[in-house]
CSV table of C-alpha atoms and ligand atoms in Angstrom, one decimal:
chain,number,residue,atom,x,y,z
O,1,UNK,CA,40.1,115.4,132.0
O,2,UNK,CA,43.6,114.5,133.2
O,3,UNK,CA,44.3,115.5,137.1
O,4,UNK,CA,46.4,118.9,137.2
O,5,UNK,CA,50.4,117.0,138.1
O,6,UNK,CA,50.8,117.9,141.9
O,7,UNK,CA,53.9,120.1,142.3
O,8,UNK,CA,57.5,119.5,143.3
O,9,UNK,CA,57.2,120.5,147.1
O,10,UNK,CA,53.2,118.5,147.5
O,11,UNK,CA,55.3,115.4,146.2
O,12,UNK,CA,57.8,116.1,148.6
O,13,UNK,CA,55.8,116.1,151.3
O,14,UNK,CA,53.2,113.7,150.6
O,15,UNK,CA,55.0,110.8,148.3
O,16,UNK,CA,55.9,107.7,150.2
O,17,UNK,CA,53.8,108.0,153.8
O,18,UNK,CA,51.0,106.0,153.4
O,19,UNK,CA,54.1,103.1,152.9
O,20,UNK,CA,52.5,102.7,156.7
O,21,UNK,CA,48.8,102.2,155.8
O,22,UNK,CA,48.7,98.5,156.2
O,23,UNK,CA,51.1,98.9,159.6
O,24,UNK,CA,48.7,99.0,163.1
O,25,UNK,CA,49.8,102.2,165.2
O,26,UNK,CA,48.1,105.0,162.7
O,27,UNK,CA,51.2,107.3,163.6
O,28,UNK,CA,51.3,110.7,161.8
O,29,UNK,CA,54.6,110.7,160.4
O,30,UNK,CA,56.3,107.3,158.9
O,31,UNK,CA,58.1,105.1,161.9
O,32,UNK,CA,61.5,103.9,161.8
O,33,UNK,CA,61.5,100.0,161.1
O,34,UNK,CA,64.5,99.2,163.0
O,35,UNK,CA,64.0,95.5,162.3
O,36,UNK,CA,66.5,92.9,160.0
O,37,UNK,CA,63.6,90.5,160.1
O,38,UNK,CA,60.4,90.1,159.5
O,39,UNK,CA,57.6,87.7,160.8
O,40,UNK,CA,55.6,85.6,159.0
O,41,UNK,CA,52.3,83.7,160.3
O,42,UNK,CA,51.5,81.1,157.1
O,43,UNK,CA,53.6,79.6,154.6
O,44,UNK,CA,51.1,81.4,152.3
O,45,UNK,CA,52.1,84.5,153.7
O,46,UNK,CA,55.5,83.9,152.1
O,47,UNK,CA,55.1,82.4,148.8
O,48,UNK,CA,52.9,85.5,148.6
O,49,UNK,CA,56.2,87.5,149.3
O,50,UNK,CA,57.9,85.6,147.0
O,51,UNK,CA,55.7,86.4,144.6
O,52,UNK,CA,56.7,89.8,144.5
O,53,UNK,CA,53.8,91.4,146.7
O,54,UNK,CA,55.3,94.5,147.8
O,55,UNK,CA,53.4,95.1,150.6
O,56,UNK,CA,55.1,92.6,153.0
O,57,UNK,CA,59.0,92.7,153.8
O,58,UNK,CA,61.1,90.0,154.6
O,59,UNK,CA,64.3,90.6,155.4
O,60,UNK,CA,66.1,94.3,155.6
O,61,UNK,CA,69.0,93.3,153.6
O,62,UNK,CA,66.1,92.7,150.6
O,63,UNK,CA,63.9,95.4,151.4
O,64,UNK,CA,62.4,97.5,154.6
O,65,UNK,CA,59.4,100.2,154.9
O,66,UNK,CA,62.0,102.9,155.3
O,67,UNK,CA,63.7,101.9,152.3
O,68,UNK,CA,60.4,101.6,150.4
O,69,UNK,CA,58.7,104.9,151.3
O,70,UNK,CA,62.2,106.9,150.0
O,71,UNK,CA,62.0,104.8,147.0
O,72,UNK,CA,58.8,106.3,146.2
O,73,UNK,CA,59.4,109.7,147.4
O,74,UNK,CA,62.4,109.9,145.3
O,75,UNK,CA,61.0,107.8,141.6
O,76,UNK,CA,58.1,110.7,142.0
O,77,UNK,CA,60.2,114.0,142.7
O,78,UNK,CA,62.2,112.4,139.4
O,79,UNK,CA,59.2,111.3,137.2
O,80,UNK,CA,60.5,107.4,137.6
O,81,UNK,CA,59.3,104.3,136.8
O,82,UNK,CA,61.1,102.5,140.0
O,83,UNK,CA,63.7,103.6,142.5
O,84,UNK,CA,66.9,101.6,144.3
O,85,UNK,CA,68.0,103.1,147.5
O,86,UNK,CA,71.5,101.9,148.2
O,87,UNK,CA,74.2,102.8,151.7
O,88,UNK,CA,75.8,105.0,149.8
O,89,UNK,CA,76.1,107.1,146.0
O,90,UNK,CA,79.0,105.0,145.4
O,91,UNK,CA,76.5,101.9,146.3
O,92,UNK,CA,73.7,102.9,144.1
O,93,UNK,CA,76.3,103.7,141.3
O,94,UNK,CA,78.1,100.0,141.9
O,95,UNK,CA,74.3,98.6,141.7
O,96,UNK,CA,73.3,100.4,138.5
O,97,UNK,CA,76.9,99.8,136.7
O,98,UNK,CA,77.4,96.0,137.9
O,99,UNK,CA,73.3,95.2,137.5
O,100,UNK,CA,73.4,96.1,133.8
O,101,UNK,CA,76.9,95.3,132.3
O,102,UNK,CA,78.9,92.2,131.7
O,103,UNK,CA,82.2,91.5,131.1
O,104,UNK,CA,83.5,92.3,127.2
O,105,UNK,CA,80.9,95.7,127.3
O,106,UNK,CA,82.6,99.5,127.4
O,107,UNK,CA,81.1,102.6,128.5
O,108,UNK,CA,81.7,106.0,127.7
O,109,UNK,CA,81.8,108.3,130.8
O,110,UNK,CA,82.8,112.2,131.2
O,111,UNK,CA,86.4,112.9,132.3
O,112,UNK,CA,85.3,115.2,134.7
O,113,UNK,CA,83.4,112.3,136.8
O,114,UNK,CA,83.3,112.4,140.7
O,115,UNK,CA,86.7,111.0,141.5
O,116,UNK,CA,85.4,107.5,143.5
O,117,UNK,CA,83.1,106.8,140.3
O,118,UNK,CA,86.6,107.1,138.0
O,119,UNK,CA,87.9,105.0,140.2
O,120,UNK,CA,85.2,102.2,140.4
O,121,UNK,CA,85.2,102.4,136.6
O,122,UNK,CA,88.7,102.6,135.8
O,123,UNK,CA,90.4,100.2,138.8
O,124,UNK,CA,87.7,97.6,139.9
O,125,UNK,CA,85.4,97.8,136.6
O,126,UNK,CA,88.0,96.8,134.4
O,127,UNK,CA,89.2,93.9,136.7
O,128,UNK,CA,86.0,92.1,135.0
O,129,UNK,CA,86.1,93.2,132.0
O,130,UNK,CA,84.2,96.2,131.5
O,131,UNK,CA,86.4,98.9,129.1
O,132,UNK,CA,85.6,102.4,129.2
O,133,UNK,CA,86.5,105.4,127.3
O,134,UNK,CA,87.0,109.0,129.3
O,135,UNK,CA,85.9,112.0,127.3
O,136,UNK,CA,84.8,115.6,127.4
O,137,UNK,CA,81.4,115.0,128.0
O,138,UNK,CA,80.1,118.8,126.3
O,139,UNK,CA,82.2,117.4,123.0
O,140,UNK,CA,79.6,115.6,121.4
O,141,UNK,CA,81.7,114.4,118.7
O,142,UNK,CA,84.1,113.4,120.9
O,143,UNK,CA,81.3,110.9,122.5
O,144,UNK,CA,80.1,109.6,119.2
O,145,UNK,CA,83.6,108.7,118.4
O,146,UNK,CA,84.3,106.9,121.7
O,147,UNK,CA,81.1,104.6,120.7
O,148,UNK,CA,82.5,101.1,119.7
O,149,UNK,CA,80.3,98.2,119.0
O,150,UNK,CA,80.3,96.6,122.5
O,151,UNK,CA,79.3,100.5,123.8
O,152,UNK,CA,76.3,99.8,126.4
O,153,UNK,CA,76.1,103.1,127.9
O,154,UNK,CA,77.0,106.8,128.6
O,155,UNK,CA,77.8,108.0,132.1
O,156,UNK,CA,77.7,112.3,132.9
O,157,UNK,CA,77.2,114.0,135.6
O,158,UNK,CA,74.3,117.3,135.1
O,159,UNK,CA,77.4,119.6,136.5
O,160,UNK,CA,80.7,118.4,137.3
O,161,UNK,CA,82.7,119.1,140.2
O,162,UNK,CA,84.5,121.8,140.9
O,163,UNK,CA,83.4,123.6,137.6
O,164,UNK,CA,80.5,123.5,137.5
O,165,UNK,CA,80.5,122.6,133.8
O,166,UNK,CA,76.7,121.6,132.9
O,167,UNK,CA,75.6,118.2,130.8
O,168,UNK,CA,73.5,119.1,127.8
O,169,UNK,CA,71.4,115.7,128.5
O,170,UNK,CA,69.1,116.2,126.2
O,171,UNK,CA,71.8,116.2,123.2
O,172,UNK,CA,73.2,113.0,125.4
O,173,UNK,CA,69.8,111.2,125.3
O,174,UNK,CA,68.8,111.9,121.8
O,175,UNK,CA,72.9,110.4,120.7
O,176,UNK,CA,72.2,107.4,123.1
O,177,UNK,CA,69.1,106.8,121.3
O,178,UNK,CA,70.4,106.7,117.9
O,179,UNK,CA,73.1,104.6,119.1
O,180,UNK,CA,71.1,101.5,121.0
O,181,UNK,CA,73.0,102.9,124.4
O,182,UNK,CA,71.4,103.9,127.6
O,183,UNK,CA,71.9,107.4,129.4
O,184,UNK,CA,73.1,107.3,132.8
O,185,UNK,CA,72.9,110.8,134.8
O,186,UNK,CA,74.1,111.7,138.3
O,187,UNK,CA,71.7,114.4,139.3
O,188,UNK,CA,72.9,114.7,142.9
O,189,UNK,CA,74.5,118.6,142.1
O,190,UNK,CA,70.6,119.7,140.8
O,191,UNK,CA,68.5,117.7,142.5
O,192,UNK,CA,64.8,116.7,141.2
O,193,UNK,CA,63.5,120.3,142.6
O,194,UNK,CA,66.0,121.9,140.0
O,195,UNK,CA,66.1,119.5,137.2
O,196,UNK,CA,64.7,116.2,136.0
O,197,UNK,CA,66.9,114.3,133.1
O,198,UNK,CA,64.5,111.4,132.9
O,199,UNK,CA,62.0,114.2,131.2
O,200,UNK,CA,65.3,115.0,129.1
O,201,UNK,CA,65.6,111.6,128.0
O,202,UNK,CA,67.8,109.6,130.4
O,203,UNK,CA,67.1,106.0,131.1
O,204,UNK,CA,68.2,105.9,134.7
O,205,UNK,CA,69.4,109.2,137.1
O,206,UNK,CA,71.2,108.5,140.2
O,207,UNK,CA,72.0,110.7,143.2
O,208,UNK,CA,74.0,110.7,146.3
O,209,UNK,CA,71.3,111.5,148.6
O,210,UNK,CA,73.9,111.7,151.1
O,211,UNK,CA,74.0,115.4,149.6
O,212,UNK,CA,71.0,117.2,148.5
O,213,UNK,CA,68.1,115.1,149.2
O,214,UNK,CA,68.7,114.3,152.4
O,215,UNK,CA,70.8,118.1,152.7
O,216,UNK,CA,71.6,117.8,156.4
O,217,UNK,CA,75.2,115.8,156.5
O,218,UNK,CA,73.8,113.7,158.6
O,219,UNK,CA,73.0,110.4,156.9
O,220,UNK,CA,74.6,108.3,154.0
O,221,UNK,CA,73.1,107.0,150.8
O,222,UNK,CA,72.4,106.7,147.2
O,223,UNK,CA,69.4,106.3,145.1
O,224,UNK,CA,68.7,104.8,141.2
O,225,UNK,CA,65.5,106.2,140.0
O,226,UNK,CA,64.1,105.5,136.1
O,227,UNK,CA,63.7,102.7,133.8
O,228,UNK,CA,62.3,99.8,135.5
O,229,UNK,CA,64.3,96.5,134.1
O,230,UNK,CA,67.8,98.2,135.0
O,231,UNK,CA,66.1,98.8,137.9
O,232,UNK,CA,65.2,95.2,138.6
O,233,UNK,CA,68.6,94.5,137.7
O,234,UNK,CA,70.3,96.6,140.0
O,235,UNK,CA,68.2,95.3,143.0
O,236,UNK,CA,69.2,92.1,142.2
O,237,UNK,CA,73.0,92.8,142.6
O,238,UNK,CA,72.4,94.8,145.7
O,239,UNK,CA,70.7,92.2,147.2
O,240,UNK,CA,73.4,89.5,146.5
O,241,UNK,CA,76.3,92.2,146.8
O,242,UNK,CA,74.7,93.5,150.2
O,243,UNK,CA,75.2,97.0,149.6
O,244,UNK,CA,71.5,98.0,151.2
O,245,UNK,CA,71.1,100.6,153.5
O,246,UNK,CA,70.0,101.0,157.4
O,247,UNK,CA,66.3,101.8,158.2
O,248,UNK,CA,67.6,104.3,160.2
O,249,UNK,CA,69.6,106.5,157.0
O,250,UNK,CA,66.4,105.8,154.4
O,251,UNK,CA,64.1,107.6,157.4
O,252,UNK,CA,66.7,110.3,157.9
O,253,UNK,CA,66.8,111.0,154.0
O,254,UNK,CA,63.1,110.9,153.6
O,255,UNK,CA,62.4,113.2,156.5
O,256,UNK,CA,65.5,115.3,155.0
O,257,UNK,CA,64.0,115.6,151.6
O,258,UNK,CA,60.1,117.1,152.7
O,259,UNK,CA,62.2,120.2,152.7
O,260,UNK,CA,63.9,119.9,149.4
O,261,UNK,CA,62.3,122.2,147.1
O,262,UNK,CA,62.8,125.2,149.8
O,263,UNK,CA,66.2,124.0,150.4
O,264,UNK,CA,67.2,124.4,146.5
O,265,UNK,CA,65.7,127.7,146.1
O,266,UNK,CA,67.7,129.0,148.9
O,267,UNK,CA,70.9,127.1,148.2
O,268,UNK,CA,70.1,128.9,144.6
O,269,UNK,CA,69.3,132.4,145.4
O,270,UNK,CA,72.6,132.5,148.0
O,271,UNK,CA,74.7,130.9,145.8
O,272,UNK,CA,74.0,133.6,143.2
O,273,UNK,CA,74.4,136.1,145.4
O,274,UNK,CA,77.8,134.8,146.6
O,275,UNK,CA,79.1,134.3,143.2
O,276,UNK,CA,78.2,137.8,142.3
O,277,UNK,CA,80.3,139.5,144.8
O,278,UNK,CA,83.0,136.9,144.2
O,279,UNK,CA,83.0,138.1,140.7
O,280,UNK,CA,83.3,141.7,141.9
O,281,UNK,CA,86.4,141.0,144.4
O,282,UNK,CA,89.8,142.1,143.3
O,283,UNK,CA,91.5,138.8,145.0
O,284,UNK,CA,89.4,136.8,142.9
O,285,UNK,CA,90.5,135.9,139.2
O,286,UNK,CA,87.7,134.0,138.1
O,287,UNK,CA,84.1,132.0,138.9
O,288,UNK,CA,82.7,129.2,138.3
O,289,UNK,CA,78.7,129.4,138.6
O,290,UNK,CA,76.6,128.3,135.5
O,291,UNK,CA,73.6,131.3,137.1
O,292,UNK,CA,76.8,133.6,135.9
O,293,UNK,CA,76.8,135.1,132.1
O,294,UNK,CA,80.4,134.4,132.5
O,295,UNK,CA,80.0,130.6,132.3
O,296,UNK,CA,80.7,128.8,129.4
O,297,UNK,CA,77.3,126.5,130.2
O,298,UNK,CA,75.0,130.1,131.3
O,299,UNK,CA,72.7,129.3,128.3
O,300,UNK,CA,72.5,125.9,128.2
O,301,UNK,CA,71.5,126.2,132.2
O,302,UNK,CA,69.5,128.6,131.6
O,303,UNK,CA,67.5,126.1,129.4
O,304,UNK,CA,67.9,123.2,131.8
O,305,UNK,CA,67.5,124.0,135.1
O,306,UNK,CA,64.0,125.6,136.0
O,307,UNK,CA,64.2,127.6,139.2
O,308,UNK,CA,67.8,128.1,139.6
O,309,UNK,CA,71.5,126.8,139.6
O,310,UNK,CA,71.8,125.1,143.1
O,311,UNK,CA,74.4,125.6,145.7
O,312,UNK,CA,77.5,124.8,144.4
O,313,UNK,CA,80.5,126.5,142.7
O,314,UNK,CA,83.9,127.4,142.8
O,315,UNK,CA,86.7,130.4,142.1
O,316,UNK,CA,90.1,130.9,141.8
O,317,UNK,CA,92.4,133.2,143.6
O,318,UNK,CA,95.0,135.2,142.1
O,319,UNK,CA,97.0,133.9,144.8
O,320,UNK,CA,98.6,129.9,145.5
O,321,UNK,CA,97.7,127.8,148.6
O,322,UNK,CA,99.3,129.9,151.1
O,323,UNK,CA,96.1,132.3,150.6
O,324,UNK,CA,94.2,129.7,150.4
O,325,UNK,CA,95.0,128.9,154.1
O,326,UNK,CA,94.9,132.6,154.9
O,327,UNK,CA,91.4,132.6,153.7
O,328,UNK,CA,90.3,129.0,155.1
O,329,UNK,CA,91.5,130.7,158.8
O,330,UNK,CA,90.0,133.9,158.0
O,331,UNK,CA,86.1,133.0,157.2
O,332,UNK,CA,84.1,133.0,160.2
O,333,UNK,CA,81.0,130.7,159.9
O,334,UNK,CA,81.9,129.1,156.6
O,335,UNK,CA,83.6,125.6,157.4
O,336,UNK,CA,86.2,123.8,155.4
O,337,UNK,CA,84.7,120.6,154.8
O,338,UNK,CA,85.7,117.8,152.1
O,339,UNK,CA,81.7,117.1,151.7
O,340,UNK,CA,78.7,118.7,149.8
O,341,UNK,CA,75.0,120.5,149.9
O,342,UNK,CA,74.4,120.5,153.4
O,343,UNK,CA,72.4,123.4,155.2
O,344,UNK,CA,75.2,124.8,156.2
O,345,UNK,CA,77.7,126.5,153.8
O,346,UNK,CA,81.5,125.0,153.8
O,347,UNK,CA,84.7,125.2,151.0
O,348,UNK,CA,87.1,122.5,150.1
O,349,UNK,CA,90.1,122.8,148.4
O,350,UNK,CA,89.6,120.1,145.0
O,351,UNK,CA,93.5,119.9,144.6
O,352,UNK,CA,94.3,118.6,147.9
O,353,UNK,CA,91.2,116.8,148.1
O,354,UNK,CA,88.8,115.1,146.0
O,355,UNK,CA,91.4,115.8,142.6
O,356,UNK,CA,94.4,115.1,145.1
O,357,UNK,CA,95.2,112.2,142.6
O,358,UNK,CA,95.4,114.3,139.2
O,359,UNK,CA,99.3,115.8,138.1
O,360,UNK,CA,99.6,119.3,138.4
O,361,UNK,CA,99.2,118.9,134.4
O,362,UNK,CA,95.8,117.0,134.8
O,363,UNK,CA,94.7,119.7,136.9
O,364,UNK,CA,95.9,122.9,134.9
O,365,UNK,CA,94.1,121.1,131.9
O,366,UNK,CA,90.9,121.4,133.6
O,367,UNK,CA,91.2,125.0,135.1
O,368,UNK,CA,91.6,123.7,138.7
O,369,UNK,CA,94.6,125.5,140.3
O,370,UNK,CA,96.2,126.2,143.8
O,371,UNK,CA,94.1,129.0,144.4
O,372,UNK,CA,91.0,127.1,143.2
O,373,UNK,CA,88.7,127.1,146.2
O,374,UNK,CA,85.4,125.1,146.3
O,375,UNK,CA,81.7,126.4,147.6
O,376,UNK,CA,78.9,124.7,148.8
O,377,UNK,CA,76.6,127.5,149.3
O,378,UNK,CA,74.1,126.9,152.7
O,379,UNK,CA,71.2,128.2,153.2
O,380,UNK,CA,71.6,130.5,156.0
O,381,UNK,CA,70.6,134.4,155.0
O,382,UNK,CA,72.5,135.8,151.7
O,383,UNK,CA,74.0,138.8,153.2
O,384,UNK,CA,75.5,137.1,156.3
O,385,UNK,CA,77.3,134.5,153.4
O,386,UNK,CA,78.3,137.1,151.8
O,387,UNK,CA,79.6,139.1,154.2
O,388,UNK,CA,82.1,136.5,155.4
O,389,UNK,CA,83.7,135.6,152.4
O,390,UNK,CA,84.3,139.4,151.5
O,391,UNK,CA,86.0,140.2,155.1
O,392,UNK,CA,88.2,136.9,154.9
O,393,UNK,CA,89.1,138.2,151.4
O,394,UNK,CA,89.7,142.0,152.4
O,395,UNK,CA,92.1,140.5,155.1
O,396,UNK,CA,94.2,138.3,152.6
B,401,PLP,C1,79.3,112.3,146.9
B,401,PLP,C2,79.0,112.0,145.4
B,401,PLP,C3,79.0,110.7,145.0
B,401,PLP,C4,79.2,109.5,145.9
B,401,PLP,O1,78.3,109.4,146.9
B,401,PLP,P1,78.6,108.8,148.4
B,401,PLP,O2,77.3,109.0,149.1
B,401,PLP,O3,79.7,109.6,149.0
B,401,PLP,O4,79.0,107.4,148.2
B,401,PLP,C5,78.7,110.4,143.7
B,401,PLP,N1,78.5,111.5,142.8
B,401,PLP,C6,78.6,112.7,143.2
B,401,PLP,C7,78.3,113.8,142.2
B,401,PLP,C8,78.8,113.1,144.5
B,401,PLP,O5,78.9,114.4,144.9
């Protein structure tokens, strides 16, 4: 008989620790390994290391017990084969692009990608070679189309920013498939407690952990977790590019992420509620939150995500930015911060920040407006959330 899976939260908790078993001290919880180097007493010792035994460490640049234990909290919240923590999302996303492609291959990507990932793809990618196509990502005609014979792989996000607009990745998987291509996800909206797209068929999912893993905007990073040559490949490049993280961020991330299944179903349950009352304000022209009926993507999220929609959505005034303002002055203990899925809730404005690039064109095309105002929904209690966004709106 098969042992009963242990849950999301027991994974949490429990993946990763014994990274220390080997280690004298016997502490409770997992040190930090503040150390660049590591000591060696036999030249058997390293070709052992160089061998590929995991259990010793050389050097941090190439791998540290901070680094490892997060490695193997993360691959088994996301059902991986390996994991690649990185400095940053934009480092584990240069890692998993640069590890796998060469120059003269194209990828197809969604338009609505996180702005610094368009721009890796579409101003330093293509220096070396690597084409792209842009397309909407829900069109899945669209994406067949876009697939030319040097095609290596497709690139979505499970909901895009501001919008909210959900992947169908398991459409996206079975098309790679058929094609020869891999499936590239950014999970960091969802999360592993919400949703898992390597169970939906993606080759390789990647988060900011800077956001939701680590959920306390207080440490940078980025994780790969799946299949485990790209893997191998994209540890490779980081180790020669030298984008690895500090000791320090991997233990603040994997203390951060014990918490993450609670986290999500609060960030869940108060974003619903929020986008509910949003939806009921007379100032308020339209919402953005896939746990509403009035998303385009309610079903298909519906059928996705397991235990809720996250944290994270958006809705337009029926006034410009000078309401915007009014409002950003007017809320009381919601922050306006250009960042993401923290504990505490915050807005940002997309159109003078992370889409502050697009033409006023660009944006109208994708329903982002003045009076478009971004939430990431915290977890502190429902009513108190609510509360402040319905007196800074009764003011305007
Ligand atoms: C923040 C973010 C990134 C980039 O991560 P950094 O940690 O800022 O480098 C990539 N994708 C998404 C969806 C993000 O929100």
């Amino acid at each position: 008989m098969s042992e009963r899976p242990l849950g999301v939260s027991t994974r949490a908790v429990h993946s990763g620790n014994d990274i220390d078993q080997h280690m004298v001290t016997r502490a409770k919880s997992l040190p930090i390994y503040e150390t660049s180097v590591f000591v060696y007493d036999s030249l058997a010792q390293v070709d052992d290391f160089l061998a590929g035994n995991p259990d010793n460490y050389m050097y941090t640049r190439i791998g540290n017990p901070n680094q490892a234990a997060l490695e193997m909290l993360v691959r088994d919240l996301e059902g991986g084969e390996a994991a690649l923590f990185s400095a940053s999302g934009m480092a584990a996303i240069s890692a998993a692009l640069l590890g796998l492609l060469s120059a003269g291959d194209h990828l197809i990507a969604s338009r609505e990608l996180y702005g610094t990932t368009q721009s890796l793809i579409e101003k330093e990618l293509s220096r070396f070679g690597i084409a792209s196509t842009l397309v909407d990502i829900g069109d899945l005609d669209a994406v067949k189309a876009a697939i030319t014979p040097a095609t290596r792989l497709i690139y979505t996000e499970t909901a895009s920013n501001p919008l909210v607009r959900v992947s169908d990745v398991p459409a996206l998987a079975a098309l790679a498939k058929a094609h020869g291509l891999k499936l590239l996800v950014d999970n960091t909206f969802l999360s592993p407690a919400l949703y898992r797209p390597l169970a939906d068929g993606a080759d390789l999912v990647l988060h900011s952990t800077t956001k939701y893993l680590n959920g306390h905007s207080d440490a940078t990073g980025g994780i790969l977790v799946g299949d485990a040559d790209w893997i191998a490949q994209a540890r490779r490049f980081q180790i020669n590019a030298g984008g690895s993280a500090s000791p320090f961020e991997a233990w603040l991330t994997f203390r951060g992420a014990k918490t993450l299944a609670l986290r999500m179903q609060a960030h869940s349950r108060n974003a619903q509620a929020l986008a509910e009352a949003l939806e009921a304000h007379p100032r308020v022209a339209k919402v953005h939150y896939p746990g509403l009926a009035s998303h385009p993507d309610h079903d298909l999220a519906r059928r996705l995500f397991g235990k809720g929609c996250s944290g994270m959505l958006s809705f337009t005034l029926h006034g410009g930015l000078d309401e915007v303002d009014r409002l950003m002055r007017g809320l009381r203990h919601t922050a306006f911060a250009p960042s993401l899925a923290g504990v505490a809730s915050s807005i940002s404005h997309p159109g003078k920040t992370s889409h502050r690039a697009l033409s006023p064109e660009a944006l109208a095309e994708l329903d982002i407006h003045d009076g478009t105002i971004r939430v990431s929904v915290g977890i502190e209690d429902a009513a108190d959330i609510v509360a402040d966004f319905v007196q800074a709106l009764d003011a305007l």
